[in-house]
Coordinates of C-alpha atoms in Angstrom, one line a residue:
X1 CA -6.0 49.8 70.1
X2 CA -8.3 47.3 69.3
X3 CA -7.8 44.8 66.1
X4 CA -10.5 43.2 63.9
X5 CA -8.9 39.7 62.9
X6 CA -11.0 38.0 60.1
X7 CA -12.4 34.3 61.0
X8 CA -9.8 31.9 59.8
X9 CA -12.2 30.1 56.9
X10 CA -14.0 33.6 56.2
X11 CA -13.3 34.3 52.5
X12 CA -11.9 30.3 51.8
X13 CA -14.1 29.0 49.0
X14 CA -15.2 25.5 48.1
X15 CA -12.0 24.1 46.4
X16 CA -13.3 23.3 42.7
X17 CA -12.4 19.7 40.8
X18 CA -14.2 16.7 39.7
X19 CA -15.2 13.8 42.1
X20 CA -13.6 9.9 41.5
X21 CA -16.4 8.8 39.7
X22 CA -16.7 12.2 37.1
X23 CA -13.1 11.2 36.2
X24 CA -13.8 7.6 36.3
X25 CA -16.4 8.3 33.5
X26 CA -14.7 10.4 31.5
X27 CA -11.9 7.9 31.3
X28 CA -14.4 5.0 30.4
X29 CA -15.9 7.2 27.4
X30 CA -12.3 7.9 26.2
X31 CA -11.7 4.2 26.3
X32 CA -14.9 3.8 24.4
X33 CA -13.9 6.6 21.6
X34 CA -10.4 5.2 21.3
X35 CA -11.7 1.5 21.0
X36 CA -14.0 2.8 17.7
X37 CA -11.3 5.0 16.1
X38 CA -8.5 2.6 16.3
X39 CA -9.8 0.2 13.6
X40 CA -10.3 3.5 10.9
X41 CA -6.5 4.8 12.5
X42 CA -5.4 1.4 11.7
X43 CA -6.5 1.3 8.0
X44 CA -5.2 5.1 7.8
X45 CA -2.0 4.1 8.4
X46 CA -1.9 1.2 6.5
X47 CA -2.7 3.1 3.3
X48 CA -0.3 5.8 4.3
X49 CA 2.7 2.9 4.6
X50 CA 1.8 1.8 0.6
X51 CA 1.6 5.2 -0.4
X52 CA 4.6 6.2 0.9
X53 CA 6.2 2.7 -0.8
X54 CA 4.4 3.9 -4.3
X55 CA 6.0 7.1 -3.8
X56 CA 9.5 5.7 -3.4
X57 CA 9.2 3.3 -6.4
X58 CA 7.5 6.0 -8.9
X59 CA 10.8 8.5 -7.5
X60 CA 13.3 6.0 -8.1
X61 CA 12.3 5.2 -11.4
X62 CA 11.9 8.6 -12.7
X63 CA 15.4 9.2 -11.5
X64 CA 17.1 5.8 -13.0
X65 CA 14.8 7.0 -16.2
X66 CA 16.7 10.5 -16.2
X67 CA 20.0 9.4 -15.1
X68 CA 20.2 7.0 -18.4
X69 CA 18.8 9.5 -20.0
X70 CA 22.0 11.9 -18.8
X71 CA 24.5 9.5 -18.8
X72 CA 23.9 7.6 -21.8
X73 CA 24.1 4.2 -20.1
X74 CA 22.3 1.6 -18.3
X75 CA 20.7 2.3 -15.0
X76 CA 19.6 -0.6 -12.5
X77 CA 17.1 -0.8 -10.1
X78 CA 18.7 -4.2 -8.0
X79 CA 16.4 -5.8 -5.4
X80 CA 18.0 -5.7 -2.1
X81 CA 19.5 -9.2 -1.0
X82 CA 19.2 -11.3 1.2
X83 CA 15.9 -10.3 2.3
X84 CA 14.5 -12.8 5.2
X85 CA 11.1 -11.0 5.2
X86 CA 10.7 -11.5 1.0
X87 CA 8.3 -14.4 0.0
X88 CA 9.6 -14.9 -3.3
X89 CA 11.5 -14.0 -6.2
X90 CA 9.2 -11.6 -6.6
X91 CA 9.1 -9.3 -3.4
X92 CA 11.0 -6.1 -3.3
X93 CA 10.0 -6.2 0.3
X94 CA 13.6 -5.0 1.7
X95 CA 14.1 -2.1 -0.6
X96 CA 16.2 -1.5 -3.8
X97 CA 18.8 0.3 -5.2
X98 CA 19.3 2.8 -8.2
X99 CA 23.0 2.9 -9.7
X100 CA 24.8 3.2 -12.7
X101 CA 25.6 -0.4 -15.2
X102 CA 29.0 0.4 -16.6
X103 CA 29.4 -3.0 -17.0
X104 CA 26.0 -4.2 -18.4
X105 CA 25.5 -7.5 -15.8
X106 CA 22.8 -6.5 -13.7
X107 CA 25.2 -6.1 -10.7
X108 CA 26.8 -3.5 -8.7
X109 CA 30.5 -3.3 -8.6
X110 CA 33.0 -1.6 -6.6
X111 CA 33.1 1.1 -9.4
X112 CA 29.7 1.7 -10.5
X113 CA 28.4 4.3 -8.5
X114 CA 25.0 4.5 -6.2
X115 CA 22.4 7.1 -7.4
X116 CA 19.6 6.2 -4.8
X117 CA 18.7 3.4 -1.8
X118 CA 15.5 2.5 -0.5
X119 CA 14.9 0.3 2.3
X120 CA 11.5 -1.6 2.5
X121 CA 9.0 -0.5 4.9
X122 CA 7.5 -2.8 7.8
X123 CA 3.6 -3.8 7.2
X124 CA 3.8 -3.6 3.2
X125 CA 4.9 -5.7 0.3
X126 CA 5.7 -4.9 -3.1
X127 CA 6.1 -7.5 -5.6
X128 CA 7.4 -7.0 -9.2
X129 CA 5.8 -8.3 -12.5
X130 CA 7.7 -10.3 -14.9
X131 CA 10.1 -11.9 -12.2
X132 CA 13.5 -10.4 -11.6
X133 CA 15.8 -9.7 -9.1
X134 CA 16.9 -6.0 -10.9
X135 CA 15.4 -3.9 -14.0
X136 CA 17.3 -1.7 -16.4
X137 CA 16.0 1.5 -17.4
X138 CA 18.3 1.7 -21.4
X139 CA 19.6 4.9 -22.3
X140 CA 16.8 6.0 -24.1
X141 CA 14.8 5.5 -20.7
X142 CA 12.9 2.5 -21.6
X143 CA 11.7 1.1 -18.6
X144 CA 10.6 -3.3 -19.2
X145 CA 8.2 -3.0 -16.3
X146 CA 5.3 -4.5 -16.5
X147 CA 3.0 -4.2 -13.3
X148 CA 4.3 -3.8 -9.8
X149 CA 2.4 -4.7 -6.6
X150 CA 2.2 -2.7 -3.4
X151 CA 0.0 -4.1 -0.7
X152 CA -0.3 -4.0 3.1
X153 CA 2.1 -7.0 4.4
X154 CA 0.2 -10.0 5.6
X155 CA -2.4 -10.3 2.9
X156 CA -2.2 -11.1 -0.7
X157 CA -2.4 -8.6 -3.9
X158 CA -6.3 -7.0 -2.9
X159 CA -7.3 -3.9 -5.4
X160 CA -9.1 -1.9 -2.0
X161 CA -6.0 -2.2 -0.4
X162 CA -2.8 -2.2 -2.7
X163 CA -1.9 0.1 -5.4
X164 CA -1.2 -0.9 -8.6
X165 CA 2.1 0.5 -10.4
X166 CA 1.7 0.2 -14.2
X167 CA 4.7 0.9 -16.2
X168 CA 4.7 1.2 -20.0
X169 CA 7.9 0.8 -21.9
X170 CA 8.4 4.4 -22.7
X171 CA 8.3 5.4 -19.1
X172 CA 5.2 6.2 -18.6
X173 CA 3.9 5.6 -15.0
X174 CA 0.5 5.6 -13.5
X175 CA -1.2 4.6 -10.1
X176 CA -4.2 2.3 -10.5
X177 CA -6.9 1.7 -7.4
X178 CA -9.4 -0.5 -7.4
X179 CA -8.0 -2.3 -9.9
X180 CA -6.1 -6.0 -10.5
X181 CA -5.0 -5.5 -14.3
X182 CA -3.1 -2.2 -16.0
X183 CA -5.4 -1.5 -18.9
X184 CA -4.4 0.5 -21.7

């Protein structure tokens, strides 16, 4: 019997890929693309760090508001201390928290207890207007905030990069951009 036996490379096709240099190129456009974006990424996630800061501040006062509210008494919001990365008297910069003045002095006790605790966020600053190192929200939920600052760390108070907290004394709370004031 005789047997047909198929030439060893008939049917082998040309293996498909890309050569050095196609992958060399497509690497140097990506480096290109990458180099462009990251400045806009950058901002993007600066924005996104004071947001998420005006967030936490606007949701802790709403809750000290309604806890005095509740509970008839004095809520706090106490700057954390010691806070290496603070400026001044005036940066919240390492976060804050929300608990319950039995006593009236501004302080937490053993016996008061915590509502809420925020720690600061790296890259942003928030600085409180008129200076203090806590805030009490009165049982009616009168809130004496005035302005409060939140701005990418490493840069002073700028309205096209920082949000603007106002805070009326009835509790009111609203957001300003592009502004360096809270108007009426």
């Amino acid at each position: 019997m005789f047997e047909f036996t198929a030439h060893p490379l008939a049917g082998f096709r040309h293996a498909a890929g890309v050569t050095l240099i196609e992958l060399l190129v497509t690497i140097a456009l990506l480096g290109i693309l990458s180099a462009l974006a990251a400045p806009g990424f950058a901002d993007i996630l600066r924005r996104q760090r004071v947001e998420s800061m005006r967030e936490e501040m606007t949701a802790s006062l709403a809750l000290a508001r309604v806890e005095a509210i509740t509970r008839g008494q004095n809520v706090v919001l106490l700057r954390t201390t010691p806070c290496t990365q603070a400026k001044s008297a005036l940066d919240w910069d390492c976060g804050w928290t929300v608990f319950a003045d039995l006593d009236g002095d501004g302080a937490i006790d053993v016996n008061e207890p915590t509502l809420h605790t925020v720690q600061g966020k790296p890259g942003t600053r928030i600085r409180r207007s008129p200076v203090a190192s806590f805030a009490t929200v009165n049982r009616f939920g009168r809130i004496p905030f005035g302005r409060i600052e939140i701005f990418p760390a490493g840069a002073g108070f700028d309205a096209s990069d920082g949000v603007l907290l106002c805070v009326s004394g009835g509790g009111r709370m609203r957001a300003e951009r592009g502004e360096l004031a809270c108007v009426p």
